[in-house]
JSON list of C-alpha atoms in Angstrom, two decimals:
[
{"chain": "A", "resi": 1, "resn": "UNK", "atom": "CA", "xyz": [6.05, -28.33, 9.33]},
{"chain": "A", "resi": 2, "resn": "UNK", "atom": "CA", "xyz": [9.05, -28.59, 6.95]},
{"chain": "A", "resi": 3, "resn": "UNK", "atom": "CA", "xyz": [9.79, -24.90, 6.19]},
{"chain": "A", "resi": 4, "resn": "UNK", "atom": "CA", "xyz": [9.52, -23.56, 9.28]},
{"chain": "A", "resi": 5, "resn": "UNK", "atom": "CA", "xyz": [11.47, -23.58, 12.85]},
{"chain": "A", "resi": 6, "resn": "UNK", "atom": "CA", "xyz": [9.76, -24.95, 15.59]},
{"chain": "A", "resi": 7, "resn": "UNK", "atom": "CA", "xyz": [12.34, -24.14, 18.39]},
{"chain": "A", "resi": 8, "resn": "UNK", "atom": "CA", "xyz": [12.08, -20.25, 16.92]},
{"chain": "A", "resi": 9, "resn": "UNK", "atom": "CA", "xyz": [8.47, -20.60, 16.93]},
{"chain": "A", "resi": 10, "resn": "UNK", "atom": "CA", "xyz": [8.25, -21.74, 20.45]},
{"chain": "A", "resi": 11, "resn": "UNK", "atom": "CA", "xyz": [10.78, -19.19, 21.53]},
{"chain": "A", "resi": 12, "resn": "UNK", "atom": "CA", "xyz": [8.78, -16.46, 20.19]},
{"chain": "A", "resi": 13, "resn": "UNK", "atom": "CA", "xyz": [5.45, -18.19, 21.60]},
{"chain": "A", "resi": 14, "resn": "UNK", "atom": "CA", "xyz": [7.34, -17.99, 25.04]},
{"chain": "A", "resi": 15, "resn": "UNK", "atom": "CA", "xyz": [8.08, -14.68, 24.79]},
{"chain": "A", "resi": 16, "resn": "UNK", "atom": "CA", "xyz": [4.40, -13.58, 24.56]},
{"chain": "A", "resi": 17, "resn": "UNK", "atom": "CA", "xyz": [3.58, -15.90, 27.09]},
{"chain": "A", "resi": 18, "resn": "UNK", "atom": "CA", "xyz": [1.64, -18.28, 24.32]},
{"chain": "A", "resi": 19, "resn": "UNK", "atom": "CA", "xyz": [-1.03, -15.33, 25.12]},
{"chain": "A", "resi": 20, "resn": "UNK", "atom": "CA", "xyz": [-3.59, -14.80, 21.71]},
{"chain": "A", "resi": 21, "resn": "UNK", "atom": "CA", "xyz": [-4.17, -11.49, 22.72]},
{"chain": "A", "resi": 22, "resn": "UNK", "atom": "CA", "xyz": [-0.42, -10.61, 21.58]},
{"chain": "A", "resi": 23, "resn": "UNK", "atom": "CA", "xyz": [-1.02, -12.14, 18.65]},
{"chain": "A", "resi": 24, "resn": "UNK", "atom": "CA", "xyz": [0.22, -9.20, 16.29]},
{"chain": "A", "resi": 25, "resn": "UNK", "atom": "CA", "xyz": [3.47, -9.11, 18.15]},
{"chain": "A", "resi": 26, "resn": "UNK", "atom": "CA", "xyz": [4.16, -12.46, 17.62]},
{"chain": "A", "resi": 27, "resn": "UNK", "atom": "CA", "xyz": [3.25, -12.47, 14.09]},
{"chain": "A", "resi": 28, "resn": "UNK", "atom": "CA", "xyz": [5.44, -9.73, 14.04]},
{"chain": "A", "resi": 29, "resn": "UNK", "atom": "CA", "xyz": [8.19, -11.32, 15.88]},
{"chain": "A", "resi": 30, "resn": "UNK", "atom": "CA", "xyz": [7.60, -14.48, 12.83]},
{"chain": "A", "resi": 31, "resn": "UNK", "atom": "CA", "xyz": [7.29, -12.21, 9.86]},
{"chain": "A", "resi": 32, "resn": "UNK", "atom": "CA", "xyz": [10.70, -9.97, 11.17]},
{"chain": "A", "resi": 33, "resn": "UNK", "atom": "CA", "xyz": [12.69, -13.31, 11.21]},
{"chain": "A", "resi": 34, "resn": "UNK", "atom": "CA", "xyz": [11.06, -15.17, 7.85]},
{"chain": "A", "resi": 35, "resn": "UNK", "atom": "CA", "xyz": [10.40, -11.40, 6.11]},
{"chain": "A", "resi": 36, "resn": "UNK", "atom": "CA", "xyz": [6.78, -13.11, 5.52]},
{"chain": "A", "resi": 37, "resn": "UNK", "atom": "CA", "xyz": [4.30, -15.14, 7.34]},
{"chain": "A", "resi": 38, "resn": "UNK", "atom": "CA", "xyz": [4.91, -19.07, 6.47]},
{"chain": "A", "resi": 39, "resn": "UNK", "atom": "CA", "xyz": [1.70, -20.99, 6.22]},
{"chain": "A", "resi": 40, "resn": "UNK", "atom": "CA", "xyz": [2.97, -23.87, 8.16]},
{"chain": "A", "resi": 41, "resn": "UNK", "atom": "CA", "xyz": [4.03, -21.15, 10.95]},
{"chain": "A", "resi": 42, "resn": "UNK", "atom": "CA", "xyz": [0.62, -19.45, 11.09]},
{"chain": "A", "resi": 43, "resn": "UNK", "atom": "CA", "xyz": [-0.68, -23.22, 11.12]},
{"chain": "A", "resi": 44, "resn": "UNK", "atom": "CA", "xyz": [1.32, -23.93, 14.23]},
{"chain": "A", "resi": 45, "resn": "UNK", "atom": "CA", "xyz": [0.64, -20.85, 15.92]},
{"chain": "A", "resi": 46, "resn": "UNK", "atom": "CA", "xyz": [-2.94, -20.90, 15.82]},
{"chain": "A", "resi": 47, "resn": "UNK", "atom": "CA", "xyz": [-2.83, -24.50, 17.49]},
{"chain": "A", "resi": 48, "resn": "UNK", "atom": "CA", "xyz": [-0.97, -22.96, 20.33]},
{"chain": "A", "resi": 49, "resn": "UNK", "atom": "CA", "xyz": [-2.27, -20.05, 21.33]},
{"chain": "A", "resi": 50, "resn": "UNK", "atom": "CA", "xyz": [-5.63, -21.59, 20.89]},
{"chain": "A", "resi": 51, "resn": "UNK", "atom": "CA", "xyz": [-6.80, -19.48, 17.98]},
{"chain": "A", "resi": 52, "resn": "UNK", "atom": "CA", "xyz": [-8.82, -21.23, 14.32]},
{"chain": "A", "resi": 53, "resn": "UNK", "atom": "CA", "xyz": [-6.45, -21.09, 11.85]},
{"chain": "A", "resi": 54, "resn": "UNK", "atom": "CA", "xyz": [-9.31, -18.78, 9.84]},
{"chain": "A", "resi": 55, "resn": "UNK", "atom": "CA", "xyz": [-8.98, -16.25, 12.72]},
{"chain": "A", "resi": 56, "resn": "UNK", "atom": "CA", "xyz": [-5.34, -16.03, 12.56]},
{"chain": "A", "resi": 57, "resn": "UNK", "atom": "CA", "xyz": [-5.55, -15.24, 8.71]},
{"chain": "A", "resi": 58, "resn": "UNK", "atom": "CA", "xyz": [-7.81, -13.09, 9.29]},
{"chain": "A", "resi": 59, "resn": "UNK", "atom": "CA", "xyz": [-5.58, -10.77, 10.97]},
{"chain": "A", "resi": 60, "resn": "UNK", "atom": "CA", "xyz": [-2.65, -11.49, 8.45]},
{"chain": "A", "resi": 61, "resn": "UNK", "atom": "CA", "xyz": [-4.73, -10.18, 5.46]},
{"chain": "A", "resi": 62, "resn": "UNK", "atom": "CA", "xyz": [-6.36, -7.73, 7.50]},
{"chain": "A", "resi": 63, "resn": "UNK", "atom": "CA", "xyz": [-3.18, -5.20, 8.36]},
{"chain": "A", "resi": 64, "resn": "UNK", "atom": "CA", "xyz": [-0.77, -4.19, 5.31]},
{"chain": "A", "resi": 65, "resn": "UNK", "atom": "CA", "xyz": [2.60, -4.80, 7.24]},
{"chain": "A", "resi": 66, "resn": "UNK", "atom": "CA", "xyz": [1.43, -8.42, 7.30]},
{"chain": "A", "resi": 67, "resn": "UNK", "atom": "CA", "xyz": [2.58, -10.26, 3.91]},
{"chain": "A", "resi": 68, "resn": "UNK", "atom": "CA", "xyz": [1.79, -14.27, 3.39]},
{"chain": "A", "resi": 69, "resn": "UNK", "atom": "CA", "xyz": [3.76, -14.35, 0.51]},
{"chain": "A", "resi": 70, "resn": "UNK", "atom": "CA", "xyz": [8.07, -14.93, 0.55]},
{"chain": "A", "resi": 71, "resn": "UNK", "atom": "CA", "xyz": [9.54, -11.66, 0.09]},
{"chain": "A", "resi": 72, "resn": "UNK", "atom": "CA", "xyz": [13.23, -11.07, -0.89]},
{"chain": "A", "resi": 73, "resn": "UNK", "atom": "CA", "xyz": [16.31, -9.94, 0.91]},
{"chain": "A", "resi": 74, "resn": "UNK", "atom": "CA", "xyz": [15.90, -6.28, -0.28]},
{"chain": "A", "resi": 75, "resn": "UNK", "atom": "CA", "xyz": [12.44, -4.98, 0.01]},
{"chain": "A", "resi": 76, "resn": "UNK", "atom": "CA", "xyz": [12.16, -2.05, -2.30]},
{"chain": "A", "resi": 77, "resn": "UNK", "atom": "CA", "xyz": [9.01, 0.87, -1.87]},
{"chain": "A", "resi": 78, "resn": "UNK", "atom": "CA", "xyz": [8.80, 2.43, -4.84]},
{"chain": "A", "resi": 79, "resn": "UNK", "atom": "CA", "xyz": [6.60, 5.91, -4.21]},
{"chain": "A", "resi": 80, "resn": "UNK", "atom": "CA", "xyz": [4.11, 6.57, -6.64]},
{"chain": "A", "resi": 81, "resn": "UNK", "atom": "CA", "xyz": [2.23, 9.64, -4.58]},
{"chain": "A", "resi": 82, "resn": "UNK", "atom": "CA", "xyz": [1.26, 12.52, -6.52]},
{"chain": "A", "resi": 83, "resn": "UNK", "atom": "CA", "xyz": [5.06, 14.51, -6.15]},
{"chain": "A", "resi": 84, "resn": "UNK", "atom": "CA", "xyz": [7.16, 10.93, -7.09]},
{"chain": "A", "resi": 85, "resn": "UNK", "atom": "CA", "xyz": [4.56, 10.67, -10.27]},
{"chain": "A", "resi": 86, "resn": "UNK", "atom": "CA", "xyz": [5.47, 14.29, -11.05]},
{"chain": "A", "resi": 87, "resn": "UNK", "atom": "CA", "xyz": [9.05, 13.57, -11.07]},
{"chain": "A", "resi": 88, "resn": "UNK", "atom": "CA", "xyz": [8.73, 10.34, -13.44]},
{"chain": "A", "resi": 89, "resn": "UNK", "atom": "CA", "xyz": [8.55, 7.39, -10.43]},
{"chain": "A", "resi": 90, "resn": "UNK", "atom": "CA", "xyz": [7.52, 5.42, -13.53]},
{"chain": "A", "resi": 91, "resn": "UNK", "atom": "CA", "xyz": [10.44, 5.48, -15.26]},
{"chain": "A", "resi": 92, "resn": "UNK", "atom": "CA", "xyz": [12.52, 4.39, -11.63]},
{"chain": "A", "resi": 93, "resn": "UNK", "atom": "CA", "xyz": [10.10, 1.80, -11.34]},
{"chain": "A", "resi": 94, "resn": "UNK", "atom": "CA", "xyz": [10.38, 0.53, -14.59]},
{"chain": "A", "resi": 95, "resn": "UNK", "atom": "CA", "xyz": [14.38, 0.26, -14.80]},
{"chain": "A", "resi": 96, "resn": "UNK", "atom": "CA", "xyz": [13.83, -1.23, -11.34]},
{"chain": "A", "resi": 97, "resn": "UNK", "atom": "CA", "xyz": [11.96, -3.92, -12.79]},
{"chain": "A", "resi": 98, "resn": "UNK", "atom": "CA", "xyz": [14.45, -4.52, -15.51]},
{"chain": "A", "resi": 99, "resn": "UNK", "atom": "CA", "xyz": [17.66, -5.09, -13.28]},
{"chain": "A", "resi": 100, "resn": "UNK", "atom": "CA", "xyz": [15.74, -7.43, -10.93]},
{"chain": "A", "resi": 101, "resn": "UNK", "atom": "CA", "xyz": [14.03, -9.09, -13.16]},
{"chain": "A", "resi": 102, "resn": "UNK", "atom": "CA", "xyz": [10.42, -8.36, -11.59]},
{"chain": "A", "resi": 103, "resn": "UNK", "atom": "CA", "xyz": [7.41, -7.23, -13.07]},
{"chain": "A", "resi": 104, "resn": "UNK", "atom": "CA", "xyz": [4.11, -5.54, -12.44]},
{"chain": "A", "resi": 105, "resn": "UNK", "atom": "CA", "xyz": [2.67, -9.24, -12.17]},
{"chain": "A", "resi": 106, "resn": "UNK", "atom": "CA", "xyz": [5.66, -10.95, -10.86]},
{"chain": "A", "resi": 107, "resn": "UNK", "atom": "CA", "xyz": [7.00, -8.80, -7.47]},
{"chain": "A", "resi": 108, "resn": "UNK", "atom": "CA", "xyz": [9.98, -10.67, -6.36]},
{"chain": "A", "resi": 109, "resn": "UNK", "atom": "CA", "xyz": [12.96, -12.15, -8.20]},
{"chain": "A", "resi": 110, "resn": "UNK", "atom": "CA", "xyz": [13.86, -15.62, -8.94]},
{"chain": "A", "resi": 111, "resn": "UNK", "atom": "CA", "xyz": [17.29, -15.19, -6.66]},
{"chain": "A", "resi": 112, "resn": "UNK", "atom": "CA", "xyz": [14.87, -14.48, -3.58]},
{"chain": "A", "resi": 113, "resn": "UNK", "atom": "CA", "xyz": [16.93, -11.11, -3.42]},
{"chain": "A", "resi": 114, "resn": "UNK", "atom": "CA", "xyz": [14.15, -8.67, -4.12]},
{"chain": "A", "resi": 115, "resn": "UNK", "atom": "CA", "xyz": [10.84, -7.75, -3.66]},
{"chain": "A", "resi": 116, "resn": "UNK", "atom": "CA", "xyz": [9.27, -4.43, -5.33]},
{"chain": "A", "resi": 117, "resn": "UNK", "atom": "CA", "xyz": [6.24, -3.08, -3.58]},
{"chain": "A", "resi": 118, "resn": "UNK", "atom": "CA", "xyz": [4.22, -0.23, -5.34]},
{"chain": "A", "resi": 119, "resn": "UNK", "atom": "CA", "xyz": [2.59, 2.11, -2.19]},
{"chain": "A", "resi": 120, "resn": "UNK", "atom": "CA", "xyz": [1.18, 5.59, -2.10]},
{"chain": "A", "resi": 121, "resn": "UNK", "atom": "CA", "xyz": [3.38, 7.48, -0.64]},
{"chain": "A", "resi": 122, "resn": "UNK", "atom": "CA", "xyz": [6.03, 7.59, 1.30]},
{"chain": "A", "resi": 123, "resn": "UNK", "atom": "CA", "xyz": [6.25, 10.85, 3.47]},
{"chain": "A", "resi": 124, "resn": "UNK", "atom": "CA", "xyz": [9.59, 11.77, 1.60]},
{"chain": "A", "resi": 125, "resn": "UNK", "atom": "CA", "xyz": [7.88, 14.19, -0.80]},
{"chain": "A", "resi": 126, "resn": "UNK", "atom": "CA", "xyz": [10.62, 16.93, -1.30]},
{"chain": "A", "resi": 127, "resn": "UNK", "atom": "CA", "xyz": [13.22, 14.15, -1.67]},
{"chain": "A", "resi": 128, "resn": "UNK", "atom": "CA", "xyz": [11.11, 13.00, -4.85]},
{"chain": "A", "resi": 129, "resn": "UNK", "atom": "CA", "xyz": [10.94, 10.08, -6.85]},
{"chain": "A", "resi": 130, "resn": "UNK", "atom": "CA", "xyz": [11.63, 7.94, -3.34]},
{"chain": "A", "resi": 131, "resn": "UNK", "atom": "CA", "xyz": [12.58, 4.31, -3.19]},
{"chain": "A", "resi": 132, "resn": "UNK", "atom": "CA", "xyz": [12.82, 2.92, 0.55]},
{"chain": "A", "resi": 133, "resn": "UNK", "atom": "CA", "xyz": [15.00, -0.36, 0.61]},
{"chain": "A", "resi": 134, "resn": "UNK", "atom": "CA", "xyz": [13.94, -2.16, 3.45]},
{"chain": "A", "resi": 135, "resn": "UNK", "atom": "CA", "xyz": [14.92, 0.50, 6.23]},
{"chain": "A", "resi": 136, "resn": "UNK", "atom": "CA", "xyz": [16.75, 3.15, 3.91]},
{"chain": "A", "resi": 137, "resn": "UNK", "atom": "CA", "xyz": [15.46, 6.06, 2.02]},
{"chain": "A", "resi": 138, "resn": "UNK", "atom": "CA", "xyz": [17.15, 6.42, -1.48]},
{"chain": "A", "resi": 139, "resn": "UNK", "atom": "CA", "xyz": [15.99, 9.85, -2.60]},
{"chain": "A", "resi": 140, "resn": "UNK", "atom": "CA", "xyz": [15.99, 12.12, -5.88]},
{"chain": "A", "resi": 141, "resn": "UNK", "atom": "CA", "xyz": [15.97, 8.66, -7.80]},
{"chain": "A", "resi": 142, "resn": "UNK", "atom": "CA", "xyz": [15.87, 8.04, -11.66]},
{"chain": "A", "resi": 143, "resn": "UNK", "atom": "CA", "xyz": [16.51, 5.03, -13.58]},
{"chain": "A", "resi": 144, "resn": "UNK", "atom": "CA", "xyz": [20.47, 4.79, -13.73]},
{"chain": "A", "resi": 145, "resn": "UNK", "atom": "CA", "xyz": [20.36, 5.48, -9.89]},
{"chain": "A", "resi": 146, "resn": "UNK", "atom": "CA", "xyz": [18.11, 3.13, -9.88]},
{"chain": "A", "resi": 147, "resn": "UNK", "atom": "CA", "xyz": [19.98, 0.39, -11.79]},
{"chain": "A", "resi": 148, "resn": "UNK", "atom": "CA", "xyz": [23.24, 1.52, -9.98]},
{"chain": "A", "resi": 149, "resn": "UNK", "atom": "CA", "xyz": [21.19, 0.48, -6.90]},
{"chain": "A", "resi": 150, "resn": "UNK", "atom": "CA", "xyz": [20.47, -2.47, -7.37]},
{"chain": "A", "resi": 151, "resn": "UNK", "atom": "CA", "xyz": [24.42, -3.27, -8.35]},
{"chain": "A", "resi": 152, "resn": "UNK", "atom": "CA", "xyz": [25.28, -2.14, -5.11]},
{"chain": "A", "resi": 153, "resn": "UNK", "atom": "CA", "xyz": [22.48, -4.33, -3.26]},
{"chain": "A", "resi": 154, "resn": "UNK", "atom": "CA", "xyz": [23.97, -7.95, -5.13]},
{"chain": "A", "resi": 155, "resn": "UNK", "atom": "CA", "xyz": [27.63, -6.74, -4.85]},
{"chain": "A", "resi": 156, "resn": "UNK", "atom": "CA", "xyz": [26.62, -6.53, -0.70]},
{"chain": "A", "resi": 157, "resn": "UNK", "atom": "CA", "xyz": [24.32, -9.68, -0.88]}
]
């Protein structure tokens, strides 16, 4: 259990009373403070609370918000619903990709600051193309906002 913090763990635990059936809210609890699920944390929750380490899993793959892989500082939604696409997402996405150094097959950056997450839509339509970092909507985006971006995001990191 190197990479993960057992007095956090058991604080968290405590907090839910150790109780399996609040098992979401502590993964959520876990996944807010590591920004993904750590194996060896799932591991040592599952012993606690009673659960199979299959079942817990389970429940990690089976809701989106859940992610098992480390994600980076910035978390960055790039819209591609139907108005974003319109209004060249692509071309957002792609300069994105460039100035983090991600790809379509590699989603978060060798510096651990980013992550870039492709999803359907974003319920920002009218502010089209949308990129949500972490909590904040960036709207009317194209690529040289886009690149400016993600200046701003390693000047504040």
């Amino acid at each position: 259990m190197e990479n993960v913090d057992l007095k956090f763990l058991d604080s968290v635990l405590e907090k839910h009373d150790c109780d399996k059936t609040r098992i979401i809210a502590i993964m959520q609890d876990v996944q807010e403070h590591y920004r993904y699920l750590p194996q060896d944390a799932l591991t040592y929750i599952a012993r606690k609370v009673g659960m199979s380490e299959s079942k817990l899993y389970g429940v990690a793959t089976f809701y989106g918000n859940f992610s098992l892989d480390a994600k980076g500082k910035y978390v960055l939604k790039v819209c591609r619903g139907t108005a974003c696409h319109v209004r060249k997402s692509h071309d957002v996405l792609k300069a994105l990709y460039e100035a983090t150094g991600t790809s379509e097959q590699k989603a978060s950056s060798d510096d651990g600051l980013f992550s870039i997450e492709i999803v359907s839509c974003l319920g920002a339509c009218g502010l089209s193309p949308v990129v949500m970092v972490n909590d904040t909507v960036h709207a009317a985006m194209n690529p040289d906002k886009a690149r400016e971006l993600i200046a701003q995001l390693r000047e504040e990191a």
